mmCIF file of C-alpha atoms in Angstrom:
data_model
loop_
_atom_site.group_PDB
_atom_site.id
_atom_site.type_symbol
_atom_site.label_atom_id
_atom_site.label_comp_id
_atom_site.label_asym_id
_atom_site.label_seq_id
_atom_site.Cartn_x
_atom_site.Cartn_y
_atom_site.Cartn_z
ATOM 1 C CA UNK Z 1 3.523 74.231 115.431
ATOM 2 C CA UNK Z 2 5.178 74.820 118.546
ATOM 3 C CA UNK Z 3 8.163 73.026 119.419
ATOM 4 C CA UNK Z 4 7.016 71.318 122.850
ATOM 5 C CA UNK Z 5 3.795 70.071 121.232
ATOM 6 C CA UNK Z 6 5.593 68.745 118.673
ATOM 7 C CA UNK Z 7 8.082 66.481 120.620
ATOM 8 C CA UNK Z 8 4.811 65.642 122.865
ATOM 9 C CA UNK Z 9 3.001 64.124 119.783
ATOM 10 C CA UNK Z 10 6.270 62.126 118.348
ATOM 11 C CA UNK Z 11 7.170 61.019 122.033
ATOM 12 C CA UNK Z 12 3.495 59.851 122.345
ATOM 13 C CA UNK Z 13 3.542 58.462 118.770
ATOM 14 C CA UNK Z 14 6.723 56.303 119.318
ATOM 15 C CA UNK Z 15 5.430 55.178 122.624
ATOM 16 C CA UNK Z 16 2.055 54.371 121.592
ATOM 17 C CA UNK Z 17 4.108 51.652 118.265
ATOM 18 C CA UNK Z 18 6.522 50.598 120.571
ATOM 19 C CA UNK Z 19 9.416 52.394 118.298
ATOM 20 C CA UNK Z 20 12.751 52.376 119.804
ATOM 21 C CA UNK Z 21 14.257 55.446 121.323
ATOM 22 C CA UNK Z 22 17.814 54.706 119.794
ATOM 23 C CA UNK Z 23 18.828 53.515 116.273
ATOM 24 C CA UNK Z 24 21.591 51.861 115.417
ATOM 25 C CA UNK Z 25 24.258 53.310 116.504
ATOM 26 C CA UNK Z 26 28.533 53.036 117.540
ATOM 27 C CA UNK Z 27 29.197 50.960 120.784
ATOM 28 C CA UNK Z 28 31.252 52.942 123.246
ATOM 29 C CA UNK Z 29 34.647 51.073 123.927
ATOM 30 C CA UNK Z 30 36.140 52.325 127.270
ATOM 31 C CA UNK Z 31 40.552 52.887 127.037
ATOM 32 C CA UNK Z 32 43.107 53.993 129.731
ATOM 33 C CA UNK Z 33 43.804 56.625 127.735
ATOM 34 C CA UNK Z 34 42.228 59.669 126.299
ATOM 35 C CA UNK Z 35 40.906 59.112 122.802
ATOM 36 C CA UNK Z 36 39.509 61.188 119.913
ATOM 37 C CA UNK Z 37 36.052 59.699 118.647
ATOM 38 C CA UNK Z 38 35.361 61.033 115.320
ATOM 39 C CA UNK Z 39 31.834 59.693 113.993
ATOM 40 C CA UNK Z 40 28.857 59.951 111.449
ATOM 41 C CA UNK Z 41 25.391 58.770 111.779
ATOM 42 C CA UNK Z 42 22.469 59.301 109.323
ATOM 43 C CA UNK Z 43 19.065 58.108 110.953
ATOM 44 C CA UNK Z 44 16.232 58.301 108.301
ATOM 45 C CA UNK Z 45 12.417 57.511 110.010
ATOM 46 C CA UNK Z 46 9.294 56.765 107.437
ATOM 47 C CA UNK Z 47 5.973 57.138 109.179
ATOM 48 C CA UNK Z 48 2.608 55.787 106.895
ATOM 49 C CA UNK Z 49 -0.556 55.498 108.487
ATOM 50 C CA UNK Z 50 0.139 51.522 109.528
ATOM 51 C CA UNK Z 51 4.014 50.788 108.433
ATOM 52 C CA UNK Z 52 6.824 52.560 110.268
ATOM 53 C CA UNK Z 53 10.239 52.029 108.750
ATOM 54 C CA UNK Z 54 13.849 53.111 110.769
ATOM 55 C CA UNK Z 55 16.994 52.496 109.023
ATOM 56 C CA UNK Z 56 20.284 53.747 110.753
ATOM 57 C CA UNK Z 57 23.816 53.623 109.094
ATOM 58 C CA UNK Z 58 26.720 54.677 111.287
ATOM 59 C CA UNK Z 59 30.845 54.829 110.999
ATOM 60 C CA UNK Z 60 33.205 55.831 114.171
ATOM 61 C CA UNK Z 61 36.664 56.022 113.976
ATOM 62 C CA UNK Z 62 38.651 55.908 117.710
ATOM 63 C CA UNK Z 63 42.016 56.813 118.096
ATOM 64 C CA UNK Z 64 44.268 57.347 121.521
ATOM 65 C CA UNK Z 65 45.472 60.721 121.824
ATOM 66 C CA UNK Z 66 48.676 60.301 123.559
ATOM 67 C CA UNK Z 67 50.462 58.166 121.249
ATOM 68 C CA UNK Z 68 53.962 58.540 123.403
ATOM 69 C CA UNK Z 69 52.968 57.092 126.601
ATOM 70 C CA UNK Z 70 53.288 53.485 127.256
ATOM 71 C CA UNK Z 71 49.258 52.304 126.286
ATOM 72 C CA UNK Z 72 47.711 49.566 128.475
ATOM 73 C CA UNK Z 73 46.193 46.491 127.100
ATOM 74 C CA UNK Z 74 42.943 47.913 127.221
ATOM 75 C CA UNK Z 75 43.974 51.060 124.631
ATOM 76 C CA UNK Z 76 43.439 50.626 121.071
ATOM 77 C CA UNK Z 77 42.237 52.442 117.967
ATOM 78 C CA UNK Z 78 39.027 51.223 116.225
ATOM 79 C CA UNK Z 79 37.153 51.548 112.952
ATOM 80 C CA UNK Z 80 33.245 50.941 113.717
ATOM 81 C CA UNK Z 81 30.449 50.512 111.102
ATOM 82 C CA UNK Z 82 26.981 49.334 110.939
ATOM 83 C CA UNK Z 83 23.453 49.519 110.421
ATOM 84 C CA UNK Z 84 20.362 48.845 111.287
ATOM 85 C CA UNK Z 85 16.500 47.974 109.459
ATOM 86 C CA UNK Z 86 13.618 48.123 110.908
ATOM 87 C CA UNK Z 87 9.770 47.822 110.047
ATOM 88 C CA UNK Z 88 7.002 48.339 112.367
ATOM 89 C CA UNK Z 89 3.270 47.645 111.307
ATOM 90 C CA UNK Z 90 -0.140 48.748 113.169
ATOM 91 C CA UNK Z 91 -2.160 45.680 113.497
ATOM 92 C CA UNK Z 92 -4.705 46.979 115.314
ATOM 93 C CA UNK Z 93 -5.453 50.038 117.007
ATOM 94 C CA UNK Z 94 -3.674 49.054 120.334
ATOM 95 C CA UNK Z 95 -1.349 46.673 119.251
ATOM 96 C CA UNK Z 96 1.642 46.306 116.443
ATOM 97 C CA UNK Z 97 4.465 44.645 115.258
ATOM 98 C CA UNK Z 98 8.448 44.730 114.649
ATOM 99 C CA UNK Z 99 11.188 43.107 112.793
ATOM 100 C CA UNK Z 100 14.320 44.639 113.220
ATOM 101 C CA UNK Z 101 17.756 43.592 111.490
ATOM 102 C CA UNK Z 102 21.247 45.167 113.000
ATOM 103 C CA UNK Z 103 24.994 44.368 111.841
ATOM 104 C CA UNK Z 104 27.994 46.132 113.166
ATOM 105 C CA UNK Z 105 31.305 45.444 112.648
ATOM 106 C CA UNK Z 106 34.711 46.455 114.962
ATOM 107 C CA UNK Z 107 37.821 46.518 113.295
ATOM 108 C CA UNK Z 108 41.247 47.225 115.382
ATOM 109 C CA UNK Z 109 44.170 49.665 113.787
ATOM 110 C CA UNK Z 110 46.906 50.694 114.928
ATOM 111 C CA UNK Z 111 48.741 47.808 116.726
ATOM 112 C CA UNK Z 112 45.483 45.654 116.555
ATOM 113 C CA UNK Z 113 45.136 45.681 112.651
ATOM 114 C CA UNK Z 114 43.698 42.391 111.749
ATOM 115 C CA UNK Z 115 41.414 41.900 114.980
ATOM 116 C CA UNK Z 116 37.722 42.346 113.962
ATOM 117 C CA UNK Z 117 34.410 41.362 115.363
ATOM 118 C CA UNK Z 118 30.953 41.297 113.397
ATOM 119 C CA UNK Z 119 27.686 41.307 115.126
ATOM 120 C CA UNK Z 120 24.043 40.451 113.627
ATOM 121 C CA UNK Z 121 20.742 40.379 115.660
ATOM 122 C CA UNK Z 122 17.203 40.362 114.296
ATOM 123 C CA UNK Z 123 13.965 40.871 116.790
ATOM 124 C CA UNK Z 124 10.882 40.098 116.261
ATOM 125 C CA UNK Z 125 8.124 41.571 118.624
ATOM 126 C CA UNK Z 126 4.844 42.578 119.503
ATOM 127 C CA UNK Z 127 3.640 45.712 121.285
ATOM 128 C CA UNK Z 128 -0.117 45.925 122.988
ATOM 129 C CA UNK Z 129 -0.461 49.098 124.447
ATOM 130 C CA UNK Z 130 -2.864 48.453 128.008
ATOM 131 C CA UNK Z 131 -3.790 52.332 128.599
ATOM 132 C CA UNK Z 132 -2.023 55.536 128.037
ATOM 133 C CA UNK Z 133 1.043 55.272 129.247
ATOM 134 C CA UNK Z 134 1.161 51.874 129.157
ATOM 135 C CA UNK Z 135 2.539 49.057 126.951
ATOM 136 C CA UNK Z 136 3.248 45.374 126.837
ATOM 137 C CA UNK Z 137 6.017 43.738 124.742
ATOM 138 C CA UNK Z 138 7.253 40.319 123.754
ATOM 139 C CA UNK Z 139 9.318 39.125 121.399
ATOM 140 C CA UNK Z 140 12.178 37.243 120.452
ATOM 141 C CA UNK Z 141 15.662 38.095 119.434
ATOM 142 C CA UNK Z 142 18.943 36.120 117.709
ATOM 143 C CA UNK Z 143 22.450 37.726 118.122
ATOM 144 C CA UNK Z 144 25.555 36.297 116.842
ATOM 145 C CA UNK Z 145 28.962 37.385 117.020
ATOM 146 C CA UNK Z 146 32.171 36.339 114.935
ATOM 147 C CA UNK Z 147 35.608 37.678 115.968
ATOM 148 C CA UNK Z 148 39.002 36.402 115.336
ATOM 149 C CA UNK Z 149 40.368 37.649 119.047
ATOM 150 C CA UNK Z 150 40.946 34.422 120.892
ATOM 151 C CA UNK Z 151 37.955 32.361 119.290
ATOM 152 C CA UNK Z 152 34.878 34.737 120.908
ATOM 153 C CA UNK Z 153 32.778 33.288 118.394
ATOM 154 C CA UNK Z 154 28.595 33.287 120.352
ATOM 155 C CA UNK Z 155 24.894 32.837 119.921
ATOM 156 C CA UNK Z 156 22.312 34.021 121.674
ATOM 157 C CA UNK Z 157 18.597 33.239 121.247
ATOM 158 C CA UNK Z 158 16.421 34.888 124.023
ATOM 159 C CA UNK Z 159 12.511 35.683 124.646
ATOM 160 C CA UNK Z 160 11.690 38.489 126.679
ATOM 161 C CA UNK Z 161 8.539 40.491 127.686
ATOM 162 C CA UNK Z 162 8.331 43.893 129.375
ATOM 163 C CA UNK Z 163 6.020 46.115 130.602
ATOM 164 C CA UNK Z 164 6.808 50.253 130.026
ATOM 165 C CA UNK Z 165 5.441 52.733 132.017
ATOM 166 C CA UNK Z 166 5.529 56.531 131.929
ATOM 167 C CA UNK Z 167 4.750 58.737 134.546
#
């Protein structure tokens, strides 16, 4: 088939479930300095006729490239990982739902061995989609994080509800 049809029906396909437009993937941590970012990511996407499942499994390694000049507080090398499950399942022909689990884990190197930070989430939501380029979602969502730099230990628990739109 050709190409442009082909990213029209899996752009129309992933709005019309509500799928997410990014997996799982490394958070970008910003340093004074330049730094080489060397990463993999495998992304694997199983479409039935109801059940949609997205799993995402990632690893980024960060290191400062100028390891002579004197490195700000804000400069550090970093070991990423983490990964991310999700289902989605047609309930009906306008409307399905989603459970999604994501971990991801920072550990410091360098002059920061030691200092690490986890983070888990897990969503649960509900997409009803109002007309063709429309769709409604609401859901819930639980995020924790655990680090050992200065006690930033937190919780979240949040509703939300959004409308997209595509022109």
């Amino acid at each position: 088939p050709n190409p442009a049809d082909r990213a029209t029906a899996v752009n129309d396909l992933m709005f019309s479930r509500g799928l997410p437009s990014q997996l799982a993937q490394p958070l970008q941590i910003y340093s004074e300095s330049a730094q080489l970012k060397q990463q993999a990511v495998l992304n694997v996407v199983l479409t039935g006729v109801r059940n949609t499942v997205t799993t995402s499994v990632f690893q980024a390694n960060t290191q400062a490239l100028d390891r002579g000049a004197s490195l700000g507080a804000l400069t550090f090398d970093t070991l990423q990982r983490g990964a991310g499950l999700g289902l989605n399942r047609r309930l009906s022909p306008s409307t399905t739902g989603d459970v999604e689990f994501a971990w991801s884990s920072v550990q410091g190197l360098g002059a920061h061995t030691g200092e690490d930070s986890t983070q888990n989430s897990v969503t649960l939501s509900i997409n009803h989609q109002l007309a063709r380029r429309s769709v409604f979602t609401m859901g819930v969502r639980h995020l924790s994080v655990r680090s050992n730099v200065a006690e930033n230990n937190a919780a979240e628990s949040e509703a939300f509800a959004g409308l997209n739109t595509r022109y």
